[in-house]
GROMACS .gro file of C-alpha atoms in nm:
model
  257
    1MET     CA    1  -5.653   2.163   3.266
    2ASP     CA    2  -5.698   2.264   2.905
    3ARG     CA    3  -5.727   2.642   2.968
    4PRO     CA    4  -5.444   2.892   2.985
    5LEU     CA    5  -5.346   3.026   3.338
    6VAL     CA    6  -5.374   3.387   3.213
    7GLY     CA    7  -5.691   3.513   3.053
    8ALA     CA    8  -5.899   3.202   3.146
    9ASP     CA    9  -6.217   3.372   3.036
   10ASP     CA   10  -6.089   3.433   2.682
   11TYR     CA   11  -6.127   3.178   2.397
   12TYR     CA   12  -5.785   2.987   2.343
   13GLU     CA   13  -5.687   2.814   2.021
   14ALA     CA   14  -5.372   2.617   1.997
   15PRO     CA   15  -5.157   2.699   1.693
   16VAL     CA   16  -5.164   2.459   1.403
   17GLU     CA   17  -4.832   2.358   1.254
   18GLN     CA   18  -4.812   2.436   0.877
   19ALA     CA   19  -4.660   2.191   0.639
   20SER     CA   20  -4.373   2.333   0.431
   21LEU     CA   21  -4.219   2.237   0.110
   22GLY     CA   22  -3.875   2.061   0.142
   23VAL     CA   23  -3.588   2.158  -0.089
   24THR     CA   24  -3.277   1.935  -0.094
   25GLY     CA   25  -2.996   1.931  -0.344
   26TYR     CA   26  -2.626   1.941  -0.433
   27ILE     CA   27  -2.364   2.068  -0.663
   28GLU     CA   28  -2.070   1.852  -0.772
   29GLY     CA   29  -1.757   1.883  -0.969
   30ALA     CA   30  -1.556   1.593  -1.104
   31TYR     CA   31  -1.256   1.507  -1.322
   32GLY     CA   32  -1.203   1.186  -1.512
   33SER     CA   33  -0.908   1.049  -1.713
   34VAL     CA   34  -0.919   0.770  -1.969
   35VAL     CA   35  -0.641   0.532  -1.879
   36ASP     CA   36  -0.702   0.266  -2.147
   37SER     CA   37  -0.875   0.332  -2.485
   38PRO     CA   38  -0.851   0.199  -2.848
   39GLY     CA   39  -0.550   0.348  -3.034
   40ASP     CA   40  -0.389   0.465  -2.717
   41ILE     CA   41  -0.582   0.792  -2.726
   42ASP     CA   42  -0.556   0.998  -2.407
   43ALA     CA   43  -0.871   1.181  -2.299
   44ASP     CA   44  -0.955   1.405  -2.006
   45ALA     CA   45  -1.304   1.527  -1.888
   46TRP     CA   46  -1.423   1.779  -1.642
   47ALA     CA   47  -1.784   1.780  -1.536
   48LEU     CA   48  -2.013   2.017  -1.332
   49ARG     CA   49  -2.363   1.911  -1.218
   50GLY     CA   50  -2.631   2.025  -0.990
   51ALA     CA   51  -2.957   1.865  -0.869
   52VAL     CA   52  -3.255   2.010  -0.671
   53ASN     CA   53  -3.538   1.806  -0.527
   54LEU     CA   54  -3.871   1.966  -0.426
   55ASP     CA   55  -4.093   1.764  -0.185
   56ALA     CA   56  -4.443   1.887  -0.269
   57GLY     CA   57  -4.614   1.686   0.006
   58GLY     CA   58  -4.815   1.374   0.004
   59GLY     CA   59  -4.511   1.174  -0.127
   60PHE     CA   60  -4.500   1.363  -0.457
   61ASN     CA   61  -4.164   1.505  -0.563
   62LEU     CA   62  -4.001   1.697  -0.846
   63GLN     CA   63  -3.621   1.675  -0.919
   64THR     CA   64  -3.427   1.878  -1.169
   65ASP     CA   65  -3.075   1.804  -1.292
   66LEU     CA   66  -2.839   2.031  -1.500
   67GLY     CA   67  -2.504   1.932  -1.617
   68TYR     CA   68  -2.206   2.041  -1.823
   69ALA     CA   69  -1.895   1.833  -1.921
   70ARG     CA   70  -1.588   1.910  -2.131
   71THR     CA   71  -1.380   1.635  -2.285
   72SER     CA   72  -1.033   1.686  -2.444
   73ILE     CA   73  -0.888   1.439  -2.679
   74GLY     CA   74  -0.540   1.571  -2.785
   75ASP     CA   75  -0.611   1.924  -2.926
   76ALA     CA   76  -0.981   1.858  -2.980
   77ASP     CA   77  -1.253   1.961  -2.729
   78ALA     CA   78  -1.612   1.855  -2.701
   79ASN     CA   79  -1.878   2.018  -2.482
   80THR     CA   80  -2.189   1.846  -2.352
   81TYR     CA   81  -2.486   2.012  -2.198
   82ASN     CA   82  -2.784   1.818  -2.040
   83GLY     CA   83  -3.085   1.868  -1.833
   84THR     CA   84  -3.346   1.625  -1.681
   85LEU     CA   85  -3.685   1.671  -1.504
   86HIS     CA   86  -3.816   1.399  -1.283
   87GLY     CA   87  -4.171   1.375  -1.150
   88TYR     CA   88  -4.224   1.079  -0.906
   89TYR     CA   89  -4.392   0.946  -0.599
   90ARG     CA   90  -4.176   0.829  -0.298
   91ASP     CA   91  -4.238   0.673   0.039
   92ASN     CA   92  -4.019   0.475   0.287
   93VAL     CA   93  -4.012   0.167   0.068
   94TYR     CA   94  -4.009   0.259  -0.300
   95ALA     CA   95  -4.013   0.549  -0.554
   96VAL     CA   96  -4.159   0.540  -0.900
   97GLY     CA   97  -4.201   0.807  -1.163
   98ALA     CA   98  -4.112   0.936  -1.505
   99PHE     CA   99  -3.854   1.166  -1.664
  100VAL     CA  100  -3.776   1.375  -1.967
  101GLN     CA  101  -3.430   1.490  -2.067
  102ALA     CA  102  -3.241   1.669  -2.331
  103ALA     CA  103  -2.877   1.682  -2.413
  104ARG     CA  104  -2.650   1.852  -2.670
  105LEU     CA  105  -2.300   1.761  -2.782
  106ASP     CA  106  -2.084   2.030  -2.944
  107ALA     CA  107  -1.801   1.846  -3.115
  108GLY     CA  108  -1.650   2.146  -3.294
  109PHE     CA  109  -1.639   2.208  -3.673
  110ASP     CA  110  -1.985   2.384  -3.644
  111SER     CA  111  -2.147   2.044  -3.582
  112HIS     CA  112  -2.366   1.932  -3.283
  113ILE     CA  113  -2.585   1.637  -3.176
  114ASN     CA  114  -2.915   1.678  -3.002
  115ASP     CA  115  -3.058   1.400  -2.801
  116TYR     CA  116  -3.415   1.396  -2.647
  117MET     CA  117  -3.557   1.119  -2.425
  118GLY     CA  118  -3.839   1.025  -2.199
  119GLY     CA  119  -3.889   0.722  -1.976
  120ILE     CA  120  -3.974   0.565  -1.644
  121GLU     CA  121  -3.772   0.505  -1.330
  122GLY     CA  122  -3.810   0.322  -0.999
  123ALA     CA  123  -3.617   0.251  -0.671
  124TYR     CA  124  -3.658   0.019  -0.382
  125PHE     CA  125  -3.535   0.112  -0.042
  126GLN     CA  126  -3.405  -0.110   0.234
  127ASP     CA  127  -3.214  -0.005   0.555
  128THR     CA  128  -2.867  -0.066   0.423
  129TRP     CA  129  -2.915  -0.071   0.037
  130THR     CA  130  -3.117   0.063  -0.252
  131LEU     CA  131  -3.191  -0.079  -0.598
  132HIS     CA  132  -3.281   0.154  -0.872
  133GLY     CA  133  -3.341   0.133  -1.251
  134ALA     CA  134  -3.462   0.334  -1.547
  135ALA     CA  135  -3.567   0.272  -1.912
  136GLY     CA  136  -3.628   0.527  -2.185
  137TYR     CA  137  -3.673   0.602  -2.553
  138GLY     CA  138  -3.585   0.909  -2.748
  139GLN     CA  139  -3.438   1.052  -3.070
  140ALA     CA  140  -3.082   1.154  -3.146
  141ARG     CA  141  -3.044   1.419  -3.422
  142TRP     CA  142  -2.746   1.516  -3.623
  143GLU     CA  143  -2.727   1.737  -3.940
  144GLY     CA  144  -3.078   1.641  -4.043
  145PHE     CA  145  -3.047   1.267  -3.958
  146ASP     CA  146  -3.272   1.114  -3.693
  147ALA     CA  147  -3.191   0.797  -3.504
  148ASP     CA  148  -3.380   0.598  -3.238
  149HIS     CA  149  -3.221   0.602  -2.897
  150TYR     CA  150  -3.300   0.319  -2.649
  151MET     CA  151  -3.171   0.321  -2.286
  152ALA     CA  152  -3.181   0.080  -1.991
  153ALA     CA  153  -3.001   0.129  -1.657
  154LEU     CA  154  -2.982  -0.077  -1.332
  155GLY     CA  155  -2.791   0.015  -1.015
  156ALA     CA  156  -2.738  -0.066  -0.652
  157ARG     CA  157  -2.627   0.158  -0.366
  158VAL     CA  158  -2.488  -0.017  -0.041
  159TYR     CA  159  -2.450   0.177   0.283
  160ALA     CA  160  -2.166   0.074   0.513
  161THR     CA  161  -2.273   0.363   0.730
  162ASP     CA  162  -2.501   0.665   0.677
  163ASN     CA  163  -2.207   0.852   0.537
  164VAL     CA  164  -2.021   0.580   0.355
  165ARG     CA  165  -2.174   0.435   0.038
  166PHE     CA  166  -2.070   0.215  -0.247
  167ASP     CA  167  -2.251   0.236  -0.591
  168LEU     CA  168  -2.260  -0.015  -0.874
  169ASP     CA  169  -2.421   0.108  -1.199
  170GLY     CA  170  -2.469  -0.064  -1.540
  171ALA     CA  171  -2.622   0.104  -1.848
  172LEU     CA  172  -2.701   0.009  -2.210
  173ASP     CA  173  -2.757   0.269  -2.477
  174ARG     CA  174  -2.850   0.177  -2.838
  175ILE     CA  175  -2.863   0.436  -3.108
  176THR     CA  176  -3.005   0.280  -3.435
  177ASP     CA  177  -3.092   0.402  -3.782
  178SER     CA  178  -3.123   0.231  -4.116
  179GLY     CA  179  -2.986  -0.100  -4.009
  180ILE     CA  180  -2.685   0.046  -3.830
  181ASP     CA  181  -2.656   0.012  -3.447
  182TYR     CA  182  -2.437   0.191  -3.210
  183ASP     CA  183  -2.413   0.029  -2.877
  184ILE     CA  184  -2.263   0.167  -2.554
  185ARG     CA  185  -2.239  -0.073  -2.264
  186SER     CA  186  -2.094   0.059  -1.928
  187LEU     CA  187  -2.023  -0.056  -1.579
  188LYS     CA  188  -1.931   0.190  -1.299
  189LEU     CA  189  -1.811   0.150  -0.943
  190THR     CA  190  -1.822   0.452  -0.717
  191ALA     CA  191  -1.717   0.497  -0.348
  192ASN     CA  192  -1.867   0.792  -0.151
  193TYR     CA  193  -1.762   0.939   0.180
  194ARG     CA  194  -1.932   1.244   0.353
  195SER     CA  195  -1.784   1.428   0.642
  196ILE     CA  196  -1.995   1.434   0.959
  197TYR     CA  197  -1.875   1.801   1.017
  198PHE     CA  198  -1.937   1.956   0.676
  199PRO     CA  199  -2.201   1.881   0.401
  200VAL     CA  200  -1.920   1.772   0.158
  201THR     CA  201  -1.894   1.432  -0.007
  202LEU     CA  202  -1.572   1.297  -0.157
  203PHE     CA  203  -1.635   1.042  -0.432
  204GLY     CA  204  -1.418   0.852  -0.678
  205GLY     CA  205  -1.428   0.532  -0.881
  206TYR     CA  206  -1.369   0.338  -1.208
  207LYS     CA  207  -1.587   0.318  -1.521
  208TYR     CA  208  -1.561   0.062  -1.794
  209ALA     CA  209  -1.728   0.123  -2.132
  210ASP     CA  210  -1.760  -0.096  -2.441
  211GLU     CA  211  -1.864   0.056  -2.766
  212GLU     CA  212  -1.967  -0.119  -3.091
  213VAL     CA  213  -2.089  -0.003  -3.428
  214SER     CA  214  -2.254  -0.288  -3.622
  215GLY     CA  215  -2.460  -0.331  -3.948
  216PHE     CA  216  -2.466  -0.498  -4.277
  217GLY     CA  217  -2.288  -0.808  -4.145
  218SER     CA  218  -1.989  -0.635  -3.985
  219SER     CA  219  -1.895  -0.458  -3.674
  220VAL     CA  220  -1.618  -0.238  -3.512
  221SER     CA  221  -1.574  -0.226  -3.139
  222GLY     CA  222  -1.354  -0.082  -2.873
  223ASP     CA  223  -1.337  -0.027  -2.499
  224SER     CA  224  -1.213   0.225  -2.251
  225SER     CA  225  -1.129   0.254  -1.874
  226THR     CA  226  -1.178   0.575  -1.683
  227ILE     CA  227  -1.072   0.672  -1.333
  228PHE     CA  228  -1.264   0.960  -1.190
  229GLY     CA  229  -1.308   1.166  -0.867
  230GLY     CA  230  -1.482   1.473  -0.727
  231LEU     CA  231  -1.650   1.664  -0.459
  232ARG     CA  232  -2.025   1.707  -0.398
  233PHE     CA  233  -2.152   2.007  -0.184
  234SER     CA  234  -2.501   1.930  -0.034
  235TYR     CA  235  -2.770   2.125   0.122
  236GLY     CA  236  -3.088   2.028   0.306
  237SER     CA  237  -2.953   1.686   0.427
  238SER     CA  238  -2.740   1.558   0.717
  239SER     CA  239  -2.591   1.246   0.559
  240ILE     CA  240  -2.556   1.067   0.222
  241LYS     CA  241  -2.834   0.839   0.319
  242GLU     CA  242  -3.074   1.113   0.422
  243GLU     CA  243  -2.990   1.294   0.101
  244GLU     CA  244  -3.099   0.996  -0.116
  245ARG     CA  245  -3.405   0.908   0.099
  246LEU     CA  246  -3.534   1.262   0.121
  247GLY     CA  247  -3.365   1.459  -0.158
  248PRO     CA  248  -3.245   1.382  -0.510
  249VAL     CA  249  -3.272   1.008  -0.568
  250TRP     CA  250  -3.216   0.974  -0.945
  251SER     CA  251  -2.893   0.979  -1.132
  252ASN     CA  252  -2.863   1.184  -1.448
  253ASN     CA  253  -2.862   0.949  -1.744
  254SER     CA  254  -2.646   1.184  -1.950
  255ARG     CA  255  -2.352   1.197  -1.704
  256ALA     CA  256  -2.012   1.204  -1.858
  257PHE     CA  257  -1.884   0.949  -1.600
   0.00000   0.00000   0.00000
C-alpha cells in the first residue's frame, strides 16, 4: 500500500515540505488636524509610515518601522523622521521582546533634535482582545545639550470582528535635565475597518495630549485635541486580526498621532 503504482521496484521517497520565512507588513498614510490647542494655534500634520515583520521560525520575529511626519503651524513647518527595530518571540498567547529606535526632529532655523531610545515590550493575546505595553529609556540631544528620556505606554485592542477593531492607547514621555521636566501625557482612541475584498484598512480617531514643563517650583502646561484619519495598505495578511497575530504587532512609539 505504501509503494507507487508505477515503478514499484524503484526506491520511493515522499517529498519533505520546507519551512519558509513569512513576511507581512503595511504602508499607511494619515492626516491629523489640531482642533483645540493653547493660544488658539492651528496645526496640521501629514504622516507616512511603513512596517515589515519577518517570521524567522520557532516563534522568533523581527519587525522594522520607518516613518515620516510633517507638521505645519501657521507658516512654520517641522519634519520628523523615525525608525524602530523590534526583536521578539511570539506564540498564540503572548509576545515579548526588545526594541531600539531613533528619531530626528527638524524644526527649521538650522536646528534639530535627535532622540535615541531602547526598551522592552510585551503583548497578551485573547480571542477578541489584545493588551500590549512598552517601557523605554534614551537620550534627547539638541545643540550640545543632553536630556534623559523616559517612556511608558499601555494599550488595548478590541475586535468586534476580524476586520473591525477599536484601539485605546495611553503613553507618558518625560524628558528631564538639570531639574527641568518636560512631560507629555496622551490618550488615543482609534477605530479600524478593513475591507473583505481589498487589503485596505480605513482608520480614524481622536487623540488628547497634555504637556507640562516644570522645575524650580513652577510649571507651565497646555493641552491639545487632534482628529486624525488615514488608509493602510497591507500585504501578507487576510484580516486586521491576522495582521496583528502573524505580522507587525508593535506600534511605533514615535508616531505623530
